[in-house]
Coordinates of C-alpha atoms in Angstrom, one line a residue:
X1 CA 0.0 0.1 0.1
X2 CA 3.0 2.4 0.8
X3 CA 4.0 2.3 -2.7
X4 CA 0.6 2.3 -4.6
X5 CA -0.8 5.5 -5.9
X6 CA -4.0 6.9 -4.7
X7 CA -7.2 6.6 -7.2
X8 CA -10.8 7.1 -6.9
X9 CA -13.5 5.1 -8.8
X10 CA -16.4 6.5 -10.4
X11 CA -18.9 4.0 -12.2
X12 CA -21.6 5.5 -14.2
X13 CA -25.1 4.2 -14.5
X14 CA -27.3 6.2 -17.0
X15 CA -30.7 4.8 -16.7
X16 CA -33.3 6.9 -14.8
X17 CA -37.1 6.5 -14.5
X18 CA -37.6 10.0 -15.8
X19 CA -35.6 12.6 -17.5
X20 CA -36.0 15.9 -15.5
X21 CA -36.6 19.4 -16.5
X22 CA -33.3 20.7 -15.8
X23 CA -31.3 17.8 -16.1
X24 CA -28.5 17.6 -19.0
X25 CA -26.5 14.7 -17.7
X26 CA -25.8 11.5 -19.7
X27 CA -29.3 9.6 -18.7
X28 CA -32.1 8.4 -20.2
X29 CA -35.4 6.4 -19.4
X30 CA -35.2 2.9 -20.5
X31 CA -36.9 -0.7 -19.9
X32 CA -35.2 -2.8 -17.2
X33 CA -34.7 -5.5 -19.9
X34 CA -31.9 -3.1 -21.1
X35 CA -30.0 -3.2 -17.7
X36 CA -28.5 -6.8 -18.2
X37 CA -26.8 -6.1 -21.3
X38 CA -25.0 -2.9 -19.8
X39 CA -24.2 -4.2 -16.6
X40 CA -22.5 -6.9 -18.2
X41 CA -20.6 -4.4 -20.6
X42 CA -19.5 -2.6 -17.7
X43 CA -18.2 -5.6 -15.7
X44 CA -16.1 -6.3 -18.9
X45 CA -14.9 -3.1 -18.4
X46 CA -14.2 -3.4 -14.7
X47 CA -12.0 -6.2 -15.8
X48 CA -10.3 -4.7 -18.4
X49 CA -9.3 -1.7 -16.6
X50 CA -8.6 -3.3 -13.3
X51 CA -5.6 -5.0 -14.9
X52 CA -4.2 -1.8 -15.8
X53 CA -4.4 -0.3 -12.2
X54 CA -2.6 -3.0 -10.2
X55 CA -0.4 -0.3 -8.6
X56 CA -3.1 1.9 -7.2
X57 CA -5.1 1.7 -4.2
X58 CA -8.8 2.9 -4.4
X59 CA -9.8 5.6 -1.5
X60 CA -13.5 6.2 -2.7
X61 CA -15.9 4.7 -5.1
X62 CA -18.9 6.5 -6.3
X63 CA -22.0 4.9 -8.1
X64 CA -23.8 8.1 -10.2
X65 CA -26.0 8.3 -13.1
X66 CA -28.8 8.7 -14.0
X67 CA -30.4 7.0 -10.9
X68 CA -27.8 3.9 -10.0
X69 CA -30.8 2.8 -7.3
X70 CA -33.0 1.8 -10.4
X71 CA -30.7 -1.5 -10.8
X72 CA -32.0 -4.7 -9.3
X73 CA -30.2 -5.5 -6.1
X74 CA -28.4 -8.7 -7.7
X75 CA -27.0 -6.4 -10.5
X76 CA -25.4 -3.9 -7.9
X77 CA -23.9 -7.0 -6.0
X78 CA -22.5 -8.4 -9.0
X79 CA -21.0 -4.9 -10.2
X80 CA -19.3 -4.8 -6.6
X81 CA -18.2 -8.4 -6.1
X82 CA -16.3 -7.9 -9.5
X83 CA -14.7 -4.2 -8.5
X84 CA -13.4 -5.7 -5.2
X85 CA -11.9 -8.3 -7.1
X86 CA -10.4 -6.3 -9.8
X87 CA -8.9 -3.0 -7.7
X88 CA -7.2 -3.0 -4.3
X89 CA -9.9 -0.9 -2.7
X90 CA -9.1 0.4 1.0
X91 CA -10.9 -1.4 3.7
X92 CA -11.9 2.1 5.1
X93 CA -13.1 3.4 1.3
X94 CA -15.8 5.7 1.0
X95 CA -18.5 3.9 -1.2
X96 CA -21.4 5.9 -2.3
X97 CA -24.2 5.2 -4.2
X98 CA -26.7 7.9 -5.9
X99 CA -30.5 7.2 -5.4
X100 CA -33.8 8.6 -5.6
X101 CA -36.8 8.7 -3.3
X102 CA -39.3 5.9 -4.6
X103 CA -36.5 3.6 -5.9
X104 CA -35.2 2.3 -2.6
X105 CA -36.5 -1.1 -1.1
X106 CA -35.2 -2.8 1.9
X107 CA -33.8 -5.6 -0.2
X108 CA -31.6 -3.0 -2.2
X109 CA -30.6 -1.4 1.1
X110 CA -29.6 -4.4 2.9
X111 CA -27.8 -5.4 -0.6
X112 CA -25.8 -2.3 -0.7
X113 CA -24.4 -2.5 3.0
X114 CA -23.5 -6.3 2.1
X115 CA -21.6 -5.3 -0.9
X116 CA -19.6 -2.6 0.7
X117 CA -21.5 0.6 0.0
X118 CA -21.4 2.7 3.2
X119 CA -22.8 6.1 2.0
X120 CA -26.2 7.0 0.2
X121 CA -26.6 10.2 -1.7
X122 CA -30.5 11.2 -2.1
X123 CA -31.7 13.5 -4.5
X124 CA -34.7 15.5 -2.7
X125 CA -33.9 19.0 -4.5
X126 CA -36.8 20.6 -2.8
X127 CA -39.3 19.8 0.0
X128 CA -42.1 21.5 -1.7
X129 CA -44.1 19.3 -3.8
X130 CA -45.1 22.1 -6.4
X131 CA -41.5 23.1 -6.8
X132 CA -40.9 19.4 -7.3
X133 CA -43.3 19.0 -10.3
X134 CA -41.9 21.9 -11.7
X135 CA -38.5 20.4 -11.8
X136 CA -40.0 16.9 -13.5
X137 CA -39.4 14.8 -10.3
X138 CA -41.3 11.8 -9.9
X139 CA -41.4 11.9 -5.9
X140 CA -43.1 13.8 -3.5
X141 CA -41.5 15.0 -0.1
X142 CA -43.5 12.5 1.7
X143 CA -42.2 9.6 -0.5
X144 CA -38.4 10.9 0.0
X145 CA -38.9 11.1 4.0
X146 CA -39.9 7.3 3.6
X147 CA -36.8 6.5 1.6
X148 CA -34.5 8.2 4.0
X149 CA -36.3 6.6 7.0
X150 CA -35.7 3.2 5.3
X151 CA -32.1 3.8 4.8
X152 CA -31.7 4.7 8.2
X153 CA -33.6 1.6 9.6
X154 CA -31.3 -0.6 7.2
X155 CA -28.3 0.5 9.1
X156 CA -27.0 3.6 7.0
X157 CA -25.1 5.9 9.0
X158 CA -23.7 8.4 6.3
X159 CA -26.2 9.9 4.2
X160 CA -26.2 13.1 1.9
X161 CA -29.3 14.8 0.9
X162 CA -29.0 16.8 -2.5
X163 CA -31.0 20.3 -2.9
X164 CA -31.2 22.7 -5.3
X165 CA -31.9 26.2 -4.9
X166 CA -33.2 29.6 -7.0
X167 CA -36.1 27.5 -8.5
X168 CA -38.7 29.2 -10.6
X169 CA -41.1 31.2 -8.0
X170 CA -38.5 30.9 -5.0
X171 CA -38.0 32.8 -2.3
X172 CA -36.2 33.0 1.1
X173 CA -39.3 31.9 2.9
X174 CA -39.8 28.4 0.9
X175 CA -36.1 27.7 0.5
X176 CA -35.7 28.0 4.5
X177 CA -38.8 25.8 4.8
X178 CA -36.7 23.2 2.9
X179 CA -33.6 23.7 5.0
X180 CA -35.2 23.4 8.1
X181 CA -37.2 20.2 7.0
X182 CA -34.1 18.8 5.9
X183 CA -31.9 19.7 9.1
X184 CA -34.5 18.1 11.3
X185 CA -33.6 14.8 9.6
X186 CA -29.8 15.5 11.0
X187 CA -28.3 14.1 7.6
X188 CA -24.6 13.6 7.9
X189 CA -24.2 15.8 4.4
X190 CA -26.2 18.3 2.6
X191 CA -25.0 19.5 -1.0
X192 CA -27.0 22.8 -2.0
X193 CA -26.5 24.0 -5.7
X194 CA -28.0 26.6 -7.2
X195 CA -30.0 25.8 -10.7
X196 CA -28.2 26.4 -13.8
X197 CA -30.1 26.5 -17.0
X198 CA -28.5 24.4 -19.4
X199 CA -29.0 24.0 -23.2
X200 CA -30.9 21.1 -24.4
X201 CA -33.4 20.8 -21.5
X202 CA -36.9 21.8 -21.0
X203 CA -35.9 24.6 -18.8
X204 CA -33.7 26.1 -21.4
X205 CA -36.4 26.2 -23.6
X206 CA -38.5 28.4 -21.0
X207 CA -35.5 30.1 -19.5
X208 CA -32.9 30.4 -21.9
X209 CA -31.5 33.8 -22.9
X210 CA -33.6 34.2 -26.1
X211 CA -36.7 33.4 -24.4
X212 CA -36.2 35.1 -20.5
X213 CA -37.6 38.8 -21.6
X214 CA -40.5 37.7 -23.5
X215 CA -41.5 35.2 -21.2
X216 CA -41.1 37.8 -17.9
X217 CA -43.5 40.0 -19.9
X218 CA -45.9 37.5 -20.5
X219 CA -45.7 36.5 -16.3
X220 CA -46.0 40.0 -15.8
X221 CA -49.0 40.5 -18.0
X222 CA -50.6 37.3 -16.4
X223 CA -49.9 38.8 -12.6
X224 CA -51.6 41.8 -13.9
X225 CA -55.0 39.9 -14.6
X226 CA -54.3 39.4 -18.6
X227 CA -55.3 35.8 -20.1
X228 CA -54.2 33.8 -22.6
X229 CA -55.1 34.9 -26.1
X230 CA -55.4 38.6 -25.0
X231 CA -52.9 41.4 -26.3
X232 CA -51.9 39.2 -29.4
X233 CA -51.7 36.0 -27.7
X234 CA -49.7 33.9 -25.1
X235 CA -46.0 33.1 -25.8
X236 CA -46.5 29.3 -26.6
X237 CA -44.1 26.3 -26.0
X238 CA -44.1 22.4 -25.4
X239 CA -46.6 21.7 -22.4
X240 CA -45.6 19.9 -19.5
X241 CA -46.9 16.6 -20.9
X242 CA -43.8 16.6 -22.9
X243 CA -41.1 18.3 -21.1
X244 CA -42.4 17.2 -17.6
X245 CA -44.2 14.2 -15.7
X246 CA -47.0 13.2 -17.9
X247 CA -50.2 13.2 -15.8
X248 CA -48.7 14.5 -12.8
X249 CA -50.7 17.8 -12.5
X250 CA -47.5 20.1 -13.4
X251 CA -48.3 23.5 -14.8
X252 CA -48.2 24.5 -18.2
X253 CA -45.3 26.6 -19.3
X254 CA -47.1 29.9 -19.5
X255 CA -48.2 29.5 -15.6
X256 CA -44.1 28.9 -14.4
X257 CA -43.2 31.8 -12.5
X258 CA -39.9 33.4 -13.1
X259 CA -36.6 32.7 -11.9
X260 CA -35.2 34.6 -8.7
X261 CA -33.0 37.2 -10.0
X262 CA -29.3 37.2 -9.0
X263 CA -29.8 39.7 -6.0
X264 CA -32.2 37.1 -4.7
X265 CA -30.1 34.1 -5.4
X266 CA -27.3 35.7 -3.6
X267 CA -29.6 36.0 -0.7
X268 CA -30.8 32.4 -0.9
X269 CA -26.9 31.4 -0.9
X270 CA -25.9 33.3 2.3
X271 CA -29.0 32.1 4.4
X272 CA -28.0 28.5 3.5
X273 CA -24.6 29.1 4.9
X274 CA -26.1 30.9 8.1
X275 CA -28.8 28.4 8.7
X276 CA -26.8 25.3 8.2
X277 CA -24.2 26.6 10.6
X278 CA -26.7 27.2 12.9
X279 CA -27.7 23.6 12.8
X280 CA -24.0 22.2 12.9
X281 CA -23.2 22.1 9.4
X282 CA -19.8 23.5 8.3
X283 CA -19.4 24.7 4.6
X284 CA -16.4 23.4 3.3
X285 CA -16.8 24.0 -0.4
X286 CA -18.7 26.4 -2.5
X287 CA -22.1 24.3 -2.3
X288 CA -21.3 21.5 0.5
X289 CA -22.0 21.3 3.8
X290 CA -21.2 18.5 6.4
X291 CA -21.1 17.8 10.0
X292 CA -17.5 17.5 11.4
X293 CA -15.6 14.5 9.9
X294 CA -18.5 13.6 7.1
X295 CA -17.2 15.7 4.4
X296 CA -17.4 13.7 0.9
X297 CA -14.0 12.2 0.4
X298 CA -14.5 11.3 -3.4
X299 CA -15.5 15.2 -4.1
X300 CA -12.6 16.5 -2.0
X301 CA -10.4 14.4 -4.1
X302 CA -11.9 16.0 -7.5
X303 CA -11.1 19.3 -6.1
X304 CA -7.5 18.8 -4.8
X305 CA -6.1 16.6 -7.8
X306 CA -6.3 12.8 -7.0
X307 CA -6.3 10.7 -9.9
X308 CA -9.7 9.2 -10.8
X309 CA -10.9 6.4 -13.1
X310 CA -14.5 6.6 -14.5
X311 CA -16.0 3.4 -15.7
X312 CA -19.1 3.3 -17.9
X313 CA -21.2 5.3 -20.5
X314 CA -19.5 8.7 -21.0
X315 CA -17.4 8.5 -17.8
X316 CA -14.4 10.8 -17.4
X317 CA -11.0 10.0 -16.0
X318 CA -7.8 11.9 -14.9
X319 CA -4.7 9.7 -14.5
X320 CA -1.3 10.4 -14.5
X321 CA -1.7 13.7 -15.9
X322 CA -3.9 12.6 -18.8
X323 CA -7.4 13.4 -19.1
X324 CA -10.0 11.2 -21.2
X325 CA -13.3 10.0 -21.4
X326 CA -15.6 7.1 -22.4
X327 CA -17.8 7.3 -25.6
X328 CA -21.0 8.8 -24.7
X329 CA -22.8 6.6 -27.5
X330 CA -24.5 3.5 -25.9
X331 CA -24.5 1.5 -29.1
X332 CA -20.8 2.3 -29.6
X333 CA -20.0 1.4 -26.0
X334 CA -21.9 -1.8 -26.0
X335 CA -20.1 -3.1 -29.4
X336 CA -16.6 -2.2 -27.8
X337 CA -14.0 -5.0 -26.6
X338 CA -13.5 -3.8 -23.2
X339 CA -11.6 -6.3 -22.3
X340 CA -8.5 -4.3 -23.5
X341 CA -7.7 -1.6 -20.9
X342 CA -8.9 1.7 -21.9
X343 CA -11.0 0.1 -24.5
X344 CA -13.5 2.8 -24.3
X345 CA -11.4 5.8 -23.8
X346 CA -11.4 8.9 -26.5
X347 CA -10.5 12.4 -26.6
X348 CA -7.4 11.7 -24.7
X349 CA -5.4 14.9 -23.7
X350 CA -2.1 15.2 -22.1
X351 CA -2.5 18.0 -19.8
X352 CA 0.6 20.7 -19.9
X353 CA 2.3 22.1 -16.9
X354 CA 0.2 25.5 -17.2
X355 CA -3.1 23.5 -17.4
X356 CA -2.2 21.6 -14.4
X357 CA -1.7 24.6 -12.4
X358 CA -4.4 26.2 -13.8
X359 CA -6.9 23.4 -12.5
X360 CA -4.9 23.3 -9.0
X361 CA -6.0 26.7 -8.7
X362 CA -9.6 27.3 -10.0
X363 CA -10.6 23.6 -8.7
X364 CA -8.6 24.2 -5.2
X365 CA -10.2 27.7 -4.6
X366 CA -13.7 25.9 -4.4
X367 CA -12.9 24.9 -0.9
X368 CA -13.2 26.9 2.1
X369 CA -9.8 26.2 3.0
X370 CA -8.2 27.6 -0.4
X371 CA -5.0 26.5 -1.8
X372 CA -1.5 26.0 -0.5
X373 CA 1.3 27.6 -1.8
X374 CA 3.6 25.1 -0.3
X375 CA 1.7 22.2 -1.6
X376 CA 2.0 24.1 -5.3
X377 CA 5.7 24.1 -4.5
X378 CA 5.6 20.5 -3.9
X379 CA 3.6 19.4 -6.8
X380 CA 5.0 21.6 -9.9
X381 CA 8.4 22.5 -8.5
X382 CA 7.5 26.3 -8.8
X383 CA 6.5 29.7 -6.7
X384 CA 3.0 30.0 -6.6
X385 CA 3.5 33.5 -5.6
X386 CA 5.7 33.9 -8.6
X387 CA 3.2 32.5 -11.3
X388 CA 0.4 34.2 -10.3
X389 CA 1.5 37.4 -8.3
X390 CA -0.1 39.9 -10.3
X391 CA -3.7 38.2 -10.3
X392 CA -3.4 37.5 -6.2
X393 CA -2.5 41.2 -5.8
X394 CA -5.4 42.4 -8.0
X395 CA -7.8 40.0 -6.1
X396 CA -6.4 40.9 -3.0
X397 CA -6.8 44.6 -3.2
X398 CA -10.4 44.2 -4.6
X399 CA -11.4 42.0 -1.2
X400 CA -12.0 38.7 -3.5
X401 CA -9.3 36.8 -1.8
X402 CA -7.6 36.6 1.7
X403 CA -4.3 35.4 2.2
X404 CA -2.4 33.7 5.2
X405 CA 0.6 32.5 4.2
X406 CA 1.0 29.6 2.7
X407 CA -2.8 29.4 2.1
X408 CA -4.7 31.6 -0.3
X409 CA -8.6 31.6 0.1
X410 CA -11.8 33.3 -1.4
X411 CA -13.4 35.9 0.7
X412 CA -17.3 36.0 1.3
X413 CA -17.2 38.6 -1.3
X414 CA -15.1 36.4 -3.6
X415 CA -17.5 33.6 -3.3
X416 CA -20.3 35.7 -4.7
X417 CA -18.6 36.0 -7.8
X418 CA -16.4 32.9 -7.7
X419 CA -16.9 32.1 -11.5
X420 CA -15.1 35.6 -12.2
X421 CA -12.6 35.2 -9.7
X422 CA -11.7 31.6 -10.8
X423 CA -11.3 32.5 -14.2
X424 CA -8.8 34.8 -13.3
X425 CA -6.2 31.8 -12.7
X426 CA -6.0 30.5 -16.4
X427 CA -2.5 31.2 -17.8
X428 CA -3.5 31.0 -21.3

């Protein structure tokens, strides 16, 4: 173990019950009969790649998607039996599975524990059933509670709850209500991400840059008492039977409220930090909060430059300074000979020294503790202050970073405009 390199594993399961209105992940609804062929191919890839990483020890495993908990229990059991046979997985490794409410049974949960899974990440997003319908989620808050309680009863002692803020029509009161309900459950970890509008999603059709001004005018007219068909007709688009959950009573597009503005979004962010701190959750990354010692080790590995290997459709990897990803085309993935190590890999990129330094800075600065000049020197053999002195001096003068040698970290003001700040560290 002393001479082995640290490695994280990510396994992608693309299946889900329904594609949510905001989701641009590589996932899709598929019949259960299609699961077997994919799992068999994934097992083939695990065997092929395992032979390539005999000099690595695995510190974390993350089964993501999609909705991995859609798989039957015996398929998850098979996957992990092969994983533990092919990779040197640490005895105390953090092993996570993503799950959606409504897909968890006691049989599945007991199988997860027996297979070595010790952490569950539950996708709640909101405690408001109206917000859940608008997102296109297939569960209710009551359904989430049942899944959460079932996981506790099965014996899981490390649970994350995923939340999403800045939703259409959301305000500080409704968001705090979600935070309060979740905190009462005392999960070990809470991820609270702000909604982003991604191209190719139903939300982009409603809230994308080309539609937002026209949409806001329509909403203002409706609030003032106007009706569809008056004043030249309402803005039309695909209804919720196509973009949302069929038959779930979700509102038509014209009835969707606008997104919170940037100021409201920032108020929501600061409320999140302050409220969760009062409940014993410390923010350790821009969007992640944990009880002491319960930070997500897998994600920390991403932000601090630990090598990771992605297995499955479209999975990304970063190993030995090279970045690559698997084909995102299912038919192609299923047709490949994955007994050969790296058989699904494409777009292989050898990172330059400058690119590695850039990633060290803009990923590491997502962490509350920031980045260390000493670690930068040890990793790259160069002085961080010499490389970034003009940028660091300017950002410090603007109050966007603070320096406490050897550490550099974002200030609260810098966190508010983190995308802008982090882009300053691109050397190209």
